[in-house]
Structure formats: structure tokens, C-alpha cells
mmCIF file of C-alpha atoms and ligand atoms in Angstrom:
data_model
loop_
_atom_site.group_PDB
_atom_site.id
_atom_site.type_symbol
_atom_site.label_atom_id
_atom_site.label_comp_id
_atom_site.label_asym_id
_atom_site.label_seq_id
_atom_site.Cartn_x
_atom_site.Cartn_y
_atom_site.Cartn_z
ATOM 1 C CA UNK A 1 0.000 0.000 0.000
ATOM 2 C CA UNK A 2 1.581 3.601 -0.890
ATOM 3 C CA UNK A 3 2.232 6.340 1.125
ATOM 4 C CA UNK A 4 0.256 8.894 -0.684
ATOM 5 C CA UNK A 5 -2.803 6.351 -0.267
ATOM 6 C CA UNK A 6 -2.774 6.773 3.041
ATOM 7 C CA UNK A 7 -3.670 10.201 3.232
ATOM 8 C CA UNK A 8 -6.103 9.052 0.260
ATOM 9 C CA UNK A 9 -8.260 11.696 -1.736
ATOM 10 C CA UNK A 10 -9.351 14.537 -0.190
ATOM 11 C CA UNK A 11 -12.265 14.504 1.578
ATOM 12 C CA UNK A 12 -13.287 10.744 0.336
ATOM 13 C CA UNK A 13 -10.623 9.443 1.914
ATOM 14 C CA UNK A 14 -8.743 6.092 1.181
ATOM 15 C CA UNK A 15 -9.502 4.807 -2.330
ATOM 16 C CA UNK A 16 -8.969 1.333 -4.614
ATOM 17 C CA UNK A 17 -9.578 1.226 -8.176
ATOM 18 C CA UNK A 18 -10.870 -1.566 -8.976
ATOM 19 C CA UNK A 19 -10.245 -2.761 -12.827
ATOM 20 C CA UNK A 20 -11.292 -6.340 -13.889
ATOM 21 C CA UNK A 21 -9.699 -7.668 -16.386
ATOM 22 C CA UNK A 22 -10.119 -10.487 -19.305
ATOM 23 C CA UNK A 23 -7.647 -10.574 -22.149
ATOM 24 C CA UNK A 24 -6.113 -7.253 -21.506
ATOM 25 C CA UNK A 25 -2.626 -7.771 -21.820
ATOM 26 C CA UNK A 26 -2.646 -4.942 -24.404
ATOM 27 C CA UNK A 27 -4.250 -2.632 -22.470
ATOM 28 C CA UNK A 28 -3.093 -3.257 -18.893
ATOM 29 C CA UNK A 29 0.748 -1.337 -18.457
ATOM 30 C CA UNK A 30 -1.130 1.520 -20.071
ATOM 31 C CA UNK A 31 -4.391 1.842 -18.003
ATOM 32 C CA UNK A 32 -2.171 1.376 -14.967
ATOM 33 C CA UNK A 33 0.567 3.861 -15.598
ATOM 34 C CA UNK A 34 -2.470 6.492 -16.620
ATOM 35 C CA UNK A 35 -4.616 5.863 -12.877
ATOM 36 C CA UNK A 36 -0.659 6.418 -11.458
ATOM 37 C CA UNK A 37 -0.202 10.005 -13.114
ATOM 38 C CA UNK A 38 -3.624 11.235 -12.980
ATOM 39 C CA UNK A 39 -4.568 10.367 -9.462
ATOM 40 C CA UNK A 40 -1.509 8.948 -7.461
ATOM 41 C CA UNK A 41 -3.032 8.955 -4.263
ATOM 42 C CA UNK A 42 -4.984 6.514 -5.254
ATOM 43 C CA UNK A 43 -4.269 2.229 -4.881
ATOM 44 C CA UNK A 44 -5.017 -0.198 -7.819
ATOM 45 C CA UNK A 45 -6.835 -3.939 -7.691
ATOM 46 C CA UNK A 46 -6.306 -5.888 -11.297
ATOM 47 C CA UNK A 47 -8.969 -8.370 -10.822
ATOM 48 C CA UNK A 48 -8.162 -10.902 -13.530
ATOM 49 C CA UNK A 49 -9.849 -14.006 -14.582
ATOM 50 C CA UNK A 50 -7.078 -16.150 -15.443
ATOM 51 C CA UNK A 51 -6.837 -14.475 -18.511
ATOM 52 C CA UNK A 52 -5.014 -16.897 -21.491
ATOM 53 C CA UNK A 53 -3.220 -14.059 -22.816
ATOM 54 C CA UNK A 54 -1.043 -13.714 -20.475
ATOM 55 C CA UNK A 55 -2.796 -10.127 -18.766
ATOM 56 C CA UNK A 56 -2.406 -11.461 -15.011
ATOM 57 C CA UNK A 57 1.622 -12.075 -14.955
ATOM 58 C CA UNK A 58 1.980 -8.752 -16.632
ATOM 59 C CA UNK A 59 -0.414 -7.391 -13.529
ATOM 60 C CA UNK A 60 2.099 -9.223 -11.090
ATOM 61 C CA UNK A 61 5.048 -7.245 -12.516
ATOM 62 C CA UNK A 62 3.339 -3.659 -12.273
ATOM 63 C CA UNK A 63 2.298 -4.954 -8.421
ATOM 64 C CA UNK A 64 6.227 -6.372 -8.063
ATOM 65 C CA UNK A 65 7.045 -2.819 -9.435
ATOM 66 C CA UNK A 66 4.847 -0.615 -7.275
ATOM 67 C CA UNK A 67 3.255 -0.662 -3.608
ATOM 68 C CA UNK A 68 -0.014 0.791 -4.657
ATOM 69 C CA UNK A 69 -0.547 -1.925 -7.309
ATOM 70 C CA UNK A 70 -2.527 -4.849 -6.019
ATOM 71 C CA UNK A 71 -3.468 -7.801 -8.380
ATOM 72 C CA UNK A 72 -6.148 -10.834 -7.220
ATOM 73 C CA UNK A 73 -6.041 -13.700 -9.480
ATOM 74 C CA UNK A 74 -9.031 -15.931 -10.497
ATOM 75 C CA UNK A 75 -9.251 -19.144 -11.302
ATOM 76 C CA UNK A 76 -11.348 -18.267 -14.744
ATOM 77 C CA UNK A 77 -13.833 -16.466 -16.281
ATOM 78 C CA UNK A 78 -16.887 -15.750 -13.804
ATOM 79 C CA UNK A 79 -18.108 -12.488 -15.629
ATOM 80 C CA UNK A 80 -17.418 -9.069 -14.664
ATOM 81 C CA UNK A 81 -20.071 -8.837 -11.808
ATOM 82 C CA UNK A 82 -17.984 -11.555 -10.132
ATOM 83 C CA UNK A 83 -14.737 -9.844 -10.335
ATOM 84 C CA UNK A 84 -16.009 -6.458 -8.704
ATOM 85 C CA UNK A 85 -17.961 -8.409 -5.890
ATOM 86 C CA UNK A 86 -14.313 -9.737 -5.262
ATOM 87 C CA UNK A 87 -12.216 -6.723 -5.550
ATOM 88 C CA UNK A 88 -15.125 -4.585 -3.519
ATOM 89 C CA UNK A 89 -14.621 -7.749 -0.496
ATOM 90 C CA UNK A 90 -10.746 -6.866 -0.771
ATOM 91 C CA UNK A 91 -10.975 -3.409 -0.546
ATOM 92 C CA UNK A 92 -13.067 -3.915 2.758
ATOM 93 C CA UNK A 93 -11.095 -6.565 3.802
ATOM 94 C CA UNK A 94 -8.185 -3.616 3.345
ATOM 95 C CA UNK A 95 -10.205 -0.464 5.168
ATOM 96 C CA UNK A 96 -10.490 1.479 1.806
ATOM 97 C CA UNK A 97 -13.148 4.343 2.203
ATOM 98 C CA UNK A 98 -14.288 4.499 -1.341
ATOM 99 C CA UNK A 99 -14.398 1.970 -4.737
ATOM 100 C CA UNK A 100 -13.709 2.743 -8.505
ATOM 101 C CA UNK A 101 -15.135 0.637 -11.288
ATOM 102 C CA UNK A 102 -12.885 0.985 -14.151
ATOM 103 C CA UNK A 103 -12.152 -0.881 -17.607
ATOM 104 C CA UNK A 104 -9.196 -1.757 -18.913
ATOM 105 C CA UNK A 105 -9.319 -0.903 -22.073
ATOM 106 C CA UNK A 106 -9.013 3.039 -22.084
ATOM 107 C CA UNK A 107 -13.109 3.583 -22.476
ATOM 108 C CA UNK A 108 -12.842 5.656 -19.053
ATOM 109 C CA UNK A 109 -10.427 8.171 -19.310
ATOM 110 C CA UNK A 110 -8.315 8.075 -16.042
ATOM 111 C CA UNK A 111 -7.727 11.588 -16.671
ATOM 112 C CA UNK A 112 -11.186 12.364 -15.871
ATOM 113 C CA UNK A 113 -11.369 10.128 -12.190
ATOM 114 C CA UNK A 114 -10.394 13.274 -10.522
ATOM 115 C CA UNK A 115 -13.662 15.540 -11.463
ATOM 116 C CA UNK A 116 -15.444 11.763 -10.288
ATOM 117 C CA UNK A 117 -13.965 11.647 -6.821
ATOM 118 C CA UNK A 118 -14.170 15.704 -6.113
ATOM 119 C CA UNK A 119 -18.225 15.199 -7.027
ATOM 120 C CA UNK A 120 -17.621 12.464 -4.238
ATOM 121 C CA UNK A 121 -17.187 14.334 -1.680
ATOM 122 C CA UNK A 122 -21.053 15.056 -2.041
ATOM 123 C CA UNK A 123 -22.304 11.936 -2.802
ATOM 124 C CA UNK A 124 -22.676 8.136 -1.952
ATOM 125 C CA UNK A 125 -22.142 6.810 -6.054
ATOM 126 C CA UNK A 126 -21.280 8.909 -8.695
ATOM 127 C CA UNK A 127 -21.696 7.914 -11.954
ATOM 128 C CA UNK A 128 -19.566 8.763 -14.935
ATOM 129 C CA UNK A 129 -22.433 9.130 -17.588
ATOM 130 C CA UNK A 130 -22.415 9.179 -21.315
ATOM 131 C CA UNK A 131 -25.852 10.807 -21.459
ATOM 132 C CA UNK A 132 -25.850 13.735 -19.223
ATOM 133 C CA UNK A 133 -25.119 17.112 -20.876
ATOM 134 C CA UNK A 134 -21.334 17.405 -21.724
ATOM 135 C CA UNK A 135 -21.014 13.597 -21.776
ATOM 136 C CA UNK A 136 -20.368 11.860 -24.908
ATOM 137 C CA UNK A 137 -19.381 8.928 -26.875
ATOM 138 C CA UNK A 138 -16.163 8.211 -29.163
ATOM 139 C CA UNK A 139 -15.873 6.218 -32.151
ATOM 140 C CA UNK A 140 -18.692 3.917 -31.022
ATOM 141 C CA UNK A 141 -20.607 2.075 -33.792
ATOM 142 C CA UNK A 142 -24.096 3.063 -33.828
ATOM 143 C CA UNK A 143 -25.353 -0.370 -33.022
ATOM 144 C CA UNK A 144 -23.552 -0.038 -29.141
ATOM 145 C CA UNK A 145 -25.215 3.432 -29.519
ATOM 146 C CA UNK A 146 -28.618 2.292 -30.343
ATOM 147 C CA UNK A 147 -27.696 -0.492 -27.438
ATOM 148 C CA UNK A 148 -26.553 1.580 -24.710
ATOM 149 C CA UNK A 149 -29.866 4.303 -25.351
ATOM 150 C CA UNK A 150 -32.063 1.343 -25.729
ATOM 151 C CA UNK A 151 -31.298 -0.447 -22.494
ATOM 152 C CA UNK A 152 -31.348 3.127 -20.057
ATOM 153 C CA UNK A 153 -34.674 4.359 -22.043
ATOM 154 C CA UNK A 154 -35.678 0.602 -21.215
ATOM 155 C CA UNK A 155 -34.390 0.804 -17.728
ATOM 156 C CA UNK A 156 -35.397 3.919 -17.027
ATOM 157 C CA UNK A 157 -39.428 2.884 -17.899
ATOM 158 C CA UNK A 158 -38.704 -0.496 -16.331
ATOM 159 C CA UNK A 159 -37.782 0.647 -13.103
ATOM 160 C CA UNK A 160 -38.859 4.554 -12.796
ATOM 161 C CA UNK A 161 -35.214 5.264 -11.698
ATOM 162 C CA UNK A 162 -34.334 8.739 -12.877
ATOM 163 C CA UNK A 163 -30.654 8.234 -13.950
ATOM 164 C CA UNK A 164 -29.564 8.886 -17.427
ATOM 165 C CA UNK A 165 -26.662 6.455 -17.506
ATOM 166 C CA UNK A 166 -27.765 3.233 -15.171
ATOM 167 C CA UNK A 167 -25.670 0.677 -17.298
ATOM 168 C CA UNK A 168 -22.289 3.069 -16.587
ATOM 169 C CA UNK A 169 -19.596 1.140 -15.288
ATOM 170 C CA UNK A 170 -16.864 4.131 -14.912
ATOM 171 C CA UNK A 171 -17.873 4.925 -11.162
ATOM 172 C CA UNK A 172 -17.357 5.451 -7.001
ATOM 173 C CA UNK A 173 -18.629 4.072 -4.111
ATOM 174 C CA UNK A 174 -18.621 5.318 -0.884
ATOM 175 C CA UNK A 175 -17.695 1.777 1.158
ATOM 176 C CA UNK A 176 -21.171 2.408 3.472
ATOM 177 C CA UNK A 177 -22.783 2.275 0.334
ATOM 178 C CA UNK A 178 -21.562 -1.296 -1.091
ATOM 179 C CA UNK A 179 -22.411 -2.627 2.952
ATOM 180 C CA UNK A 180 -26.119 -1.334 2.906
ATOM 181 C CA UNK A 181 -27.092 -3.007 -0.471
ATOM 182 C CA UNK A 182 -25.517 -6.164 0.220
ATOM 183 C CA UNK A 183 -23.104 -6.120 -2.984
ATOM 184 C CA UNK A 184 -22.148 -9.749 -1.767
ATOM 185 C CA UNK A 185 -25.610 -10.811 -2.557
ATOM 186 C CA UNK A 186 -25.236 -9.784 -6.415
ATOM 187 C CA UNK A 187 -25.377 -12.514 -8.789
ATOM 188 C CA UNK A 188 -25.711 -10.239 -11.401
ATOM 189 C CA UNK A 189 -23.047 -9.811 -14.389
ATOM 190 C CA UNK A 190 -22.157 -7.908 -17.107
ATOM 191 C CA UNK A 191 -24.230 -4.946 -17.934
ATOM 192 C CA UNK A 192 -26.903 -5.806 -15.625
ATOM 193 C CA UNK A 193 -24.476 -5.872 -12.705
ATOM 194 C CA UNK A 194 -23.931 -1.914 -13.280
ATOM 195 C CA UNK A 195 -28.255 -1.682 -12.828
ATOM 196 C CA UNK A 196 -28.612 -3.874 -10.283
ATOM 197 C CA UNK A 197 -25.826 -2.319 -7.997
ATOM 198 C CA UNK A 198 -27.895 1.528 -9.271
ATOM 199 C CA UNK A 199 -31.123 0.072 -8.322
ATOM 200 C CA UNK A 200 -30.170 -1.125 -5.027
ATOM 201 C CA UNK A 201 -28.490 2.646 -4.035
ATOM 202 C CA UNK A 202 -31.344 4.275 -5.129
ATOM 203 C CA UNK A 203 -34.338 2.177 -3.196
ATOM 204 C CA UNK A 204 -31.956 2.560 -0.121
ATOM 205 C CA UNK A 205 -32.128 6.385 -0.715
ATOM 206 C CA UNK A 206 -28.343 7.113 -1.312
ATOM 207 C CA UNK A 207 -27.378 9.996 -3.039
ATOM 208 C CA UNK A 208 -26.281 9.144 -6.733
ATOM 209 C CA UNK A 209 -25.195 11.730 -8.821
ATOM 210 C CA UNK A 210 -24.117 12.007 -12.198
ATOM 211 C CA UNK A 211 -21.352 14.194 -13.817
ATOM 212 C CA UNK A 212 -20.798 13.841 -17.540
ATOM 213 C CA UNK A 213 -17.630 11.935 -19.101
ATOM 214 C CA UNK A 214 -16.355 11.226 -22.770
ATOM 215 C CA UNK A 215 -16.584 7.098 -23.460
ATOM 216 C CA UNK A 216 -14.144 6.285 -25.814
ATOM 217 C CA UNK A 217 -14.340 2.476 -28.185
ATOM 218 C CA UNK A 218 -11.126 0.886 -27.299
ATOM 219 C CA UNK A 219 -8.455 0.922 -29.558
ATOM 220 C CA UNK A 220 -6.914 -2.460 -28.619
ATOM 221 C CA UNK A 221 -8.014 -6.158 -27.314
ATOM 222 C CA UNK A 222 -11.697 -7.539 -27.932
ATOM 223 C CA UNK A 223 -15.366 -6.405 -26.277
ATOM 224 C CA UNK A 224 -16.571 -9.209 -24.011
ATOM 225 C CA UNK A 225 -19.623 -8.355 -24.872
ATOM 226 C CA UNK A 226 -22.314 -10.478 -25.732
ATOM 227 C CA UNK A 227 -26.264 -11.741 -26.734
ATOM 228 C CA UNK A 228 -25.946 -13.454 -23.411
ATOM 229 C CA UNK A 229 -24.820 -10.627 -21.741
ATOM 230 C CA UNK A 230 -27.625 -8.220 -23.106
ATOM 231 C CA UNK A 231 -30.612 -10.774 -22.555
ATOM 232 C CA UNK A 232 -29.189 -11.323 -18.990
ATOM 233 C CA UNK A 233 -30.259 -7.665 -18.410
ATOM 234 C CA UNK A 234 -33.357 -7.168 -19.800
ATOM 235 C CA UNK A 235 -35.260 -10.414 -18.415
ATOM 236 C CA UNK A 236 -33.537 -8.872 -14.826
ATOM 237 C CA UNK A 237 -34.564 -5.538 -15.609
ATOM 238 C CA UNK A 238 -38.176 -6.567 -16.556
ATOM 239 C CA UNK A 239 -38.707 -8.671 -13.101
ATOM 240 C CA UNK A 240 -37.316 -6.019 -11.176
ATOM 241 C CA UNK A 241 -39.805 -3.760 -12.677
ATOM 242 C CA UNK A 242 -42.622 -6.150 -12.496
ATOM 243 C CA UNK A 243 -42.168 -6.717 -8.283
ATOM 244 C CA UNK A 244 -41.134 -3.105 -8.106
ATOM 245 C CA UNK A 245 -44.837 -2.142 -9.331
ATOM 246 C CA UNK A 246 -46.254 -4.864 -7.638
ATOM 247 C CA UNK A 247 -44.983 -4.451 -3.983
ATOM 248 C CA UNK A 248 -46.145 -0.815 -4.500
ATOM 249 C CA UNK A 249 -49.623 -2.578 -5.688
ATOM 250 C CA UNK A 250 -49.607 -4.319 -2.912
ATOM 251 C CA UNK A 251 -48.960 -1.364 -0.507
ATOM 252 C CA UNK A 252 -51.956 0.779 -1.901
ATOM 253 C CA UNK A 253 -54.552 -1.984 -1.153
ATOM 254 C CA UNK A 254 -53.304 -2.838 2.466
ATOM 255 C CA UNK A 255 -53.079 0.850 3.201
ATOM 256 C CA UNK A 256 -56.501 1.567 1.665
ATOM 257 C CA UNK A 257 -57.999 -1.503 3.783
ATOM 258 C CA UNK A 258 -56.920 -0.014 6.962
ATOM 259 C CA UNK A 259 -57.537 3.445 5.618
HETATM 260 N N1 GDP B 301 -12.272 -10.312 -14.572
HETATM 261 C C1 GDP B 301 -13.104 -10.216 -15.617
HETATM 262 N N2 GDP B 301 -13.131 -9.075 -16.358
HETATM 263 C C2 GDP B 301 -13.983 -9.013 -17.403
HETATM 264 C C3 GDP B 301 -14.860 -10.064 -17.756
HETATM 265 N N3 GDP B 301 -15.600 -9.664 -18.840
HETATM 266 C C4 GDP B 301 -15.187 -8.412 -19.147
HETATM 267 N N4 GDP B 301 -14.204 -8.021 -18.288
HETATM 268 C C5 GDP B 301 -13.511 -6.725 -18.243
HETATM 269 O O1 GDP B 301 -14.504 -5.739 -18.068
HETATM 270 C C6 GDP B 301 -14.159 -4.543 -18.775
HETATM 271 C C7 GDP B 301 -15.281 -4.188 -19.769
HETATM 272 O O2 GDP B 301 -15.397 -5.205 -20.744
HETATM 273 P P1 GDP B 301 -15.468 -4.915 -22.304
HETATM 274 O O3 GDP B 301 -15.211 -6.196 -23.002
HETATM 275 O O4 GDP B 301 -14.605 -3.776 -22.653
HETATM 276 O O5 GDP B 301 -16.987 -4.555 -22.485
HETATM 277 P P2 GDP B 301 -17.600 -3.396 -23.392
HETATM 278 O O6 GDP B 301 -16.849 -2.147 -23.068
HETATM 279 O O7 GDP B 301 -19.031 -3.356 -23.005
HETATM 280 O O8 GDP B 301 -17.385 -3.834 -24.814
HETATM 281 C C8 GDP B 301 -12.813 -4.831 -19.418
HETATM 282 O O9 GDP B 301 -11.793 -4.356 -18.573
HETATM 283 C C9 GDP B 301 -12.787 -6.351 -19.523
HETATM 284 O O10 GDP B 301 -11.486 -6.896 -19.568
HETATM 285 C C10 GDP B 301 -14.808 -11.266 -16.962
HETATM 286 O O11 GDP B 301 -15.533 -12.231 -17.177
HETATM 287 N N5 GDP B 301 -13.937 -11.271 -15.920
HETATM 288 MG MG1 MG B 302 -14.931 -1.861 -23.300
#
């Protein structure tokens, strides 16, 4: 653990980015070094799945290289919902005060993590969004376009939660936060694990607050994204949304019997 990460960020405290990582070994060094110059008060988690191409030894050297670099290794691919549950244990485990979710592959600028944690200092979750004023997307093709506005117009109807950008996954937690919704409990993965872990702050009446961010396409490695992925969150989404409506159903008629 560093020095500098003792003292942490200023007035959020102690902080671990977490990055979980498949097939990065392209992308790795470089997302590292960047987290290192834009923030360096800030410690590092590489939580990789046992990745073939070789992305957690070249973790262990950055970690064997610097104090405030911190890799877990996993025995294979469980889905990126699995790796954060993981890292967010360790940095408990490890009395950090606050969580970052960040990719690997250069889609969140590191550059931009400081306006995140200052808007922190506020808040319980802040969410880097793409569709907030100011934020906006890079070289995406407009199928992830049409995917990404489809699923948060969806989400957004599904579950009558008022964020813009509930499928984000360039974020901070305040560590009370992950405690209170029980981010142990989450099964969910991919994109859905980014709505599920939204939901859950906002029903326990956390403040989440958005602040616009540029979303780059990567330049190097694959997406691990996939059909499976996708329908994972919208049959979630939809049964949320279904026993969201109907516990409040349910409320209305008991409270108009006794009424
Ligand atoms: N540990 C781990 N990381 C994963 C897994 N799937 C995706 N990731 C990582 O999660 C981040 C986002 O995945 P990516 O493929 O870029 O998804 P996309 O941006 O939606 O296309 C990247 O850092 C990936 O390496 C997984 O199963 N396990
Ligand atoms: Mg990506």
C-alpha cells in the first residue's frame, strides 16, 4: 500500500480502483501507468480471470514494481459482476473508504477520475455518464449506440429510476454504500451488474449523482460483450420492474384496507 494512499483523496478518503480484467494484456501497463499520473493517491486492484493471454503475470510485474498496485487472481472467467464483488470484499477486507469501477481498455479516461472523486465528496455513487449534458461517446458504432440508449430508455421505464446512464460502469462508491445493499448478494453480471448495484443505491435512498464523461471504443483487445450478456439484463430488468410495481400494488390496497 503507498504512502500517498494513506492520506487518500481529499475529503473521500482512502480509495482502490478496482479494474477487472479479461484478455487485456494490451491494455493493462497503459491503463495502470495512466490511474498512477492522474490520481496517485490513489491504490489499484487488477482483478483478472485467469486471462489466457497472459494479462495477469503482466499485472504481477506492475504490483512487483509498485506498492499501490494490487493484483487478485481468479481461477477463470466468472463475468465481470464476479470480479467487482471480489475486488469490492478486498478493498473492505483492506479499510479502503471508497471503490472505482474501471475498464481496462481506455473507455474511461483516467484523466477524468479526478472531477469523479471531487463530485464524491457530495455523494454516496457517482456515476460517470455518457448521457448527461457534456457527456459523450467516441468512435462507437451506432449499433452499441442504439444499445446503450435502448437499455437506459428501457431501464429507465422499467424501473422509474431517474438516472440517465444506469448501465455506466466508470464509477465510485462510498464503502457504506456497497455494505447497505448487500453487494455480496449480487449474482448479477455484465451490464446488468452496473443496474442492479444503481437500483439497489437508489431504493436505499443514497445519493447518486451524475457528472458527464467522454466514453471512448477501445483501440486495442476484444469487447466481451455479448447476446448473453444483453438478454441477462433485460429479463432482470423486466422482473425487477414487475415486483417493483407490484410491492407498491400491494402497498396501496393494504393501506386503503386499513384506511
Ligand atoms: N475479470 C473479468 N473481467 C472481465 C470479464 N468480462 C469483461 N471483463 C472486463 O470488463 C471490462 C469491460 O469489458 P469490455 O469487453 O470492454 O466490455 P464493453 O466495453 O461493453 O465492450 C474490461 O476491462 C474487460 O477486460 C470477466 O468475465 N472477468
Ligand atoms: Mg470496453
Amino acid at each position: 500500500m503507498s504512502d500517498q494512499a494513506q492520506e487518500g483523496f481529499p475529503g473521500v478518503g482512502r480509495v482502490l480502483v478496482v479494474i477487472p480484467t479479461y484478455n487485456e494484456s494490451e491494455n493493462v501497463r497503459i491503463i495502470v501507468e495512466r490511474v498512477r499520473t492522474a490520481v496517485p493517491s490513489v491504490d489499484l486492484l487488477i482483478a483478472d480471470d485467469n486471462s489466457p493471454d497472459g494479462t495477469g503475470e503482466i499485472a504481477d510485474q506492475l504490483a512487483a514494481a509498485d506498492p499501490a498496485v494490487h493484483v487478485m487472481h481468479r481461477p477463470g472467467k466468472q463475468g465481470l459482476g464476479a470480479a467487482y464483488v471480489a475486488g469490492f470484499a478486498w478493498a473492505r477486507e483492506h479499510n479502503y473508504d471508497a471503490v472505482v469501477e474501471m475498464d481496462a481498455d481506455g473507455s474511461h479516461a483516467p484523466e477524468e477520475l479526478p472531477k469523479l472523486l471531487d463530485a464524491a465528496k457530495e455523494a454516496d455513487v457517482v456515476l460517470g455518464s455518457r448521457w448527461v449534458r457534456g457527456g459523450k461517446v467516441v468512435n462507437w458504432p451506432w449499433h452499441r449506440l442504439v444499445l446503450s440508449r435502448g437499455s437506459n430508455l428501457y431501464t429507465r421505464i422499467a424501473l422509474g429510476m431517474p438516472l440517465r446512464d444506469a448501465t455506466a460502469g466508470f464509477r465510485v462508491y462510498r464503502m457504506p454504500v456497497l455494505d447497505k445493499i448487500d453487494v455480496d448478494s449480487v449474482i448479477s453480471q455484465g451490464y446488468c451488474f452496473q443496474v442492479d448495484l444503481s437500483w439497489r443505491a437508489c431504493r436505499n435512498g443514497f445519493r447518486v449523482v451524475e457528472v458527464p464523461i467522454t466514453f471512448a471504443e477501445r483501440e486495442r483487445g476484444a469487447s466481451k460483450m455479448s447476446s448473453s450478456v444483453i438478454a441477462e439484463a433485460a429479463w432482470r430488468v423486466t422482473v425487477w420492474g414487475a415486483k417493483a410495481r407490484l410491492d407498491s400494488a400491494k402497498k396501496l390496497f393494504t393501506g386503503g384496507r386499513r384506511g
